[in-house]
mmCIF file of C-alpha atoms in Angstrom:
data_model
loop_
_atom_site.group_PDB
_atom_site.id
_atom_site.type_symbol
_atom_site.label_atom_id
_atom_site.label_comp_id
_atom_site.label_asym_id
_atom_site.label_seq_id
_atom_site.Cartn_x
_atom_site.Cartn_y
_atom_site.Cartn_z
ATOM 1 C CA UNK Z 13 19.103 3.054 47.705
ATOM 2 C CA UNK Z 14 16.936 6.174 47.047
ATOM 3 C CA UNK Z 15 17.346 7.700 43.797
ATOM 4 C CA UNK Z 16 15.878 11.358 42.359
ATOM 5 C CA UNK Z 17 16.164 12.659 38.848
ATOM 6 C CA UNK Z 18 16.697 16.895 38.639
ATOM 7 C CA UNK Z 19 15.652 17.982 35.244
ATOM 8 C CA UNK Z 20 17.845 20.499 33.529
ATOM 9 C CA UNK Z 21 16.240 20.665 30.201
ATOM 10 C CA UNK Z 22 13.386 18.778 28.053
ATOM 11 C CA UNK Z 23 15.142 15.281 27.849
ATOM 12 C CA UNK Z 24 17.652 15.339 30.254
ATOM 13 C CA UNK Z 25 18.184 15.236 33.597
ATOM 14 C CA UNK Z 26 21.232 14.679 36.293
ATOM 15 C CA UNK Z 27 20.558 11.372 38.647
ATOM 16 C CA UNK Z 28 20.851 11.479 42.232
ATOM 17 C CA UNK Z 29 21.523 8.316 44.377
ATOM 18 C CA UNK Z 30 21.182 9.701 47.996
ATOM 19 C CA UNK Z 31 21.515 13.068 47.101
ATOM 20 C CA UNK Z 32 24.817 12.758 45.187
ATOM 21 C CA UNK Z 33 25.096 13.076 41.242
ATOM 22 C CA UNK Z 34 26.036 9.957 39.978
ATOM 23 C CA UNK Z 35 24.642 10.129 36.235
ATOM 24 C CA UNK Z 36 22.901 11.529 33.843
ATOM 25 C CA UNK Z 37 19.270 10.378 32.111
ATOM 26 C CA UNK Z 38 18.515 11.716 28.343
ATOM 27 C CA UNK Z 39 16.264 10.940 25.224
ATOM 28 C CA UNK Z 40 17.767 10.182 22.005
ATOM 29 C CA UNK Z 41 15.894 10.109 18.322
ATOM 30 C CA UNK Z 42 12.995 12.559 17.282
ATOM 31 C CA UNK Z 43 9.038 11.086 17.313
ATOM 32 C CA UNK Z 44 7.792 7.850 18.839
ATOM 33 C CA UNK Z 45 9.326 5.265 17.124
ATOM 34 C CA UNK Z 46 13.096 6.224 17.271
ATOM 35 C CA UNK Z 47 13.596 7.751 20.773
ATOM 36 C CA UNK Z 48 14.938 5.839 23.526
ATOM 37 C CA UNK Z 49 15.905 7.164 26.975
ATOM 38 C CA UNK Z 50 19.650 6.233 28.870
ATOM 39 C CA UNK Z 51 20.388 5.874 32.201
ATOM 40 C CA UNK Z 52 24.443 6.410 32.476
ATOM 41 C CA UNK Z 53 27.019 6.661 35.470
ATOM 42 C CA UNK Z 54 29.001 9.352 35.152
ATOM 43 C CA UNK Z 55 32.357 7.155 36.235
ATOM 44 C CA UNK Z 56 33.693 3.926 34.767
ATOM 45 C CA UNK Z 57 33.972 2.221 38.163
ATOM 46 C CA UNK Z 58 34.497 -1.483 38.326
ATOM 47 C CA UNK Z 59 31.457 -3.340 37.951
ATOM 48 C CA UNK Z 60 31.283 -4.840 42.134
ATOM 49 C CA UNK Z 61 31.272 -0.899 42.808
ATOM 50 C CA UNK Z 62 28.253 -0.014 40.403
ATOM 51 C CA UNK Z 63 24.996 0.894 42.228
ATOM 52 C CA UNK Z 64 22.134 -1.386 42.220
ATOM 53 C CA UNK Z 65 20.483 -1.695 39.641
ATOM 54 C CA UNK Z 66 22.769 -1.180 37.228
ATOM 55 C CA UNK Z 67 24.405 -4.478 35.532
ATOM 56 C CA UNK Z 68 26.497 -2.120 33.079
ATOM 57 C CA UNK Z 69 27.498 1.627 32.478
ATOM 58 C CA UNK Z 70 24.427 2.593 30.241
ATOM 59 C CA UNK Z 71 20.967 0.763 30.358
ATOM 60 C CA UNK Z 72 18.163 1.927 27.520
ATOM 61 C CA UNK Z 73 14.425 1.536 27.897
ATOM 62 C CA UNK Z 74 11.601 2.884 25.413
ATOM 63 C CA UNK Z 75 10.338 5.769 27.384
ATOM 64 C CA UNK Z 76 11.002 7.681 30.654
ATOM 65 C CA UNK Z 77 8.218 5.662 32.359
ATOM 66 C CA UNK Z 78 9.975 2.325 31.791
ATOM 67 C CA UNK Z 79 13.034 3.871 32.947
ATOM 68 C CA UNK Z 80 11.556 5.203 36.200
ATOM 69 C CA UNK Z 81 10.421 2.241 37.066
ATOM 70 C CA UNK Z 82 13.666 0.345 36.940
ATOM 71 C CA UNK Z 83 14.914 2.899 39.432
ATOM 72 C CA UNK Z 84 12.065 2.517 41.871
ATOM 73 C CA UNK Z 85 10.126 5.516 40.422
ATOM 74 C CA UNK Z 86 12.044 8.408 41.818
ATOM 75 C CA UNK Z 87 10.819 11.553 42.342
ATOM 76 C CA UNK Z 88 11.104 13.302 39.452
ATOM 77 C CA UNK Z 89 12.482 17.737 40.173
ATOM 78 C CA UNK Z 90 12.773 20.322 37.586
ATOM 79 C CA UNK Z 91 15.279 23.227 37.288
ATOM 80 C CA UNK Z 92 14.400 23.533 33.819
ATOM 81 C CA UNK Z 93 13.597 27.304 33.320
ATOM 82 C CA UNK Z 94 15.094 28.602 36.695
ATOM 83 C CA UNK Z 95 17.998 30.774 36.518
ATOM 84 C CA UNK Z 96 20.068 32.599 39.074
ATOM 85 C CA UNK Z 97 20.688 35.768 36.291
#
């Protein structure tokens, strides 16, 4: 399974799994020592249907790196700044 992350703003970005949105990635806390980063699918499917690697809904890590990495290091898009005004 191939997934991308599309960033929309600083600390937040829609995930792709083949092309198709199914979650969202965003920071949480202020400074080093309080922000974490969450994966999250967007549906409460049963847990057989959840795509690998998730084990549950939401899965934290300690910075976007760690995060990355559990998803196979995706490649990483920004829309952050584009507008079609």
């Amino acid at each position: 399974m191939t997934y991308s992350l599309i960033q929309l703003a600083p600390g937040a970005y829609d995930l792709l799994l083949e092309g198709e949105i199914m979650g969202s990635v965003v920071r949480t806390g202020t400074g080093n020592k309080n922000t974490f980063w969450t994966a999250e699918l967007l549906e409460d499917r049963p847990q057989g249907k959840w795509p690998a690697p998730f084990r549950e809904i939401e899965h934290s890590f300690p910075n976007l790196d760690a995060l990355c990495e559990w998803l196979g290091n995706p490649p990483v898009k920004s829309n952050f700044g584009r507008s079609n005004a």
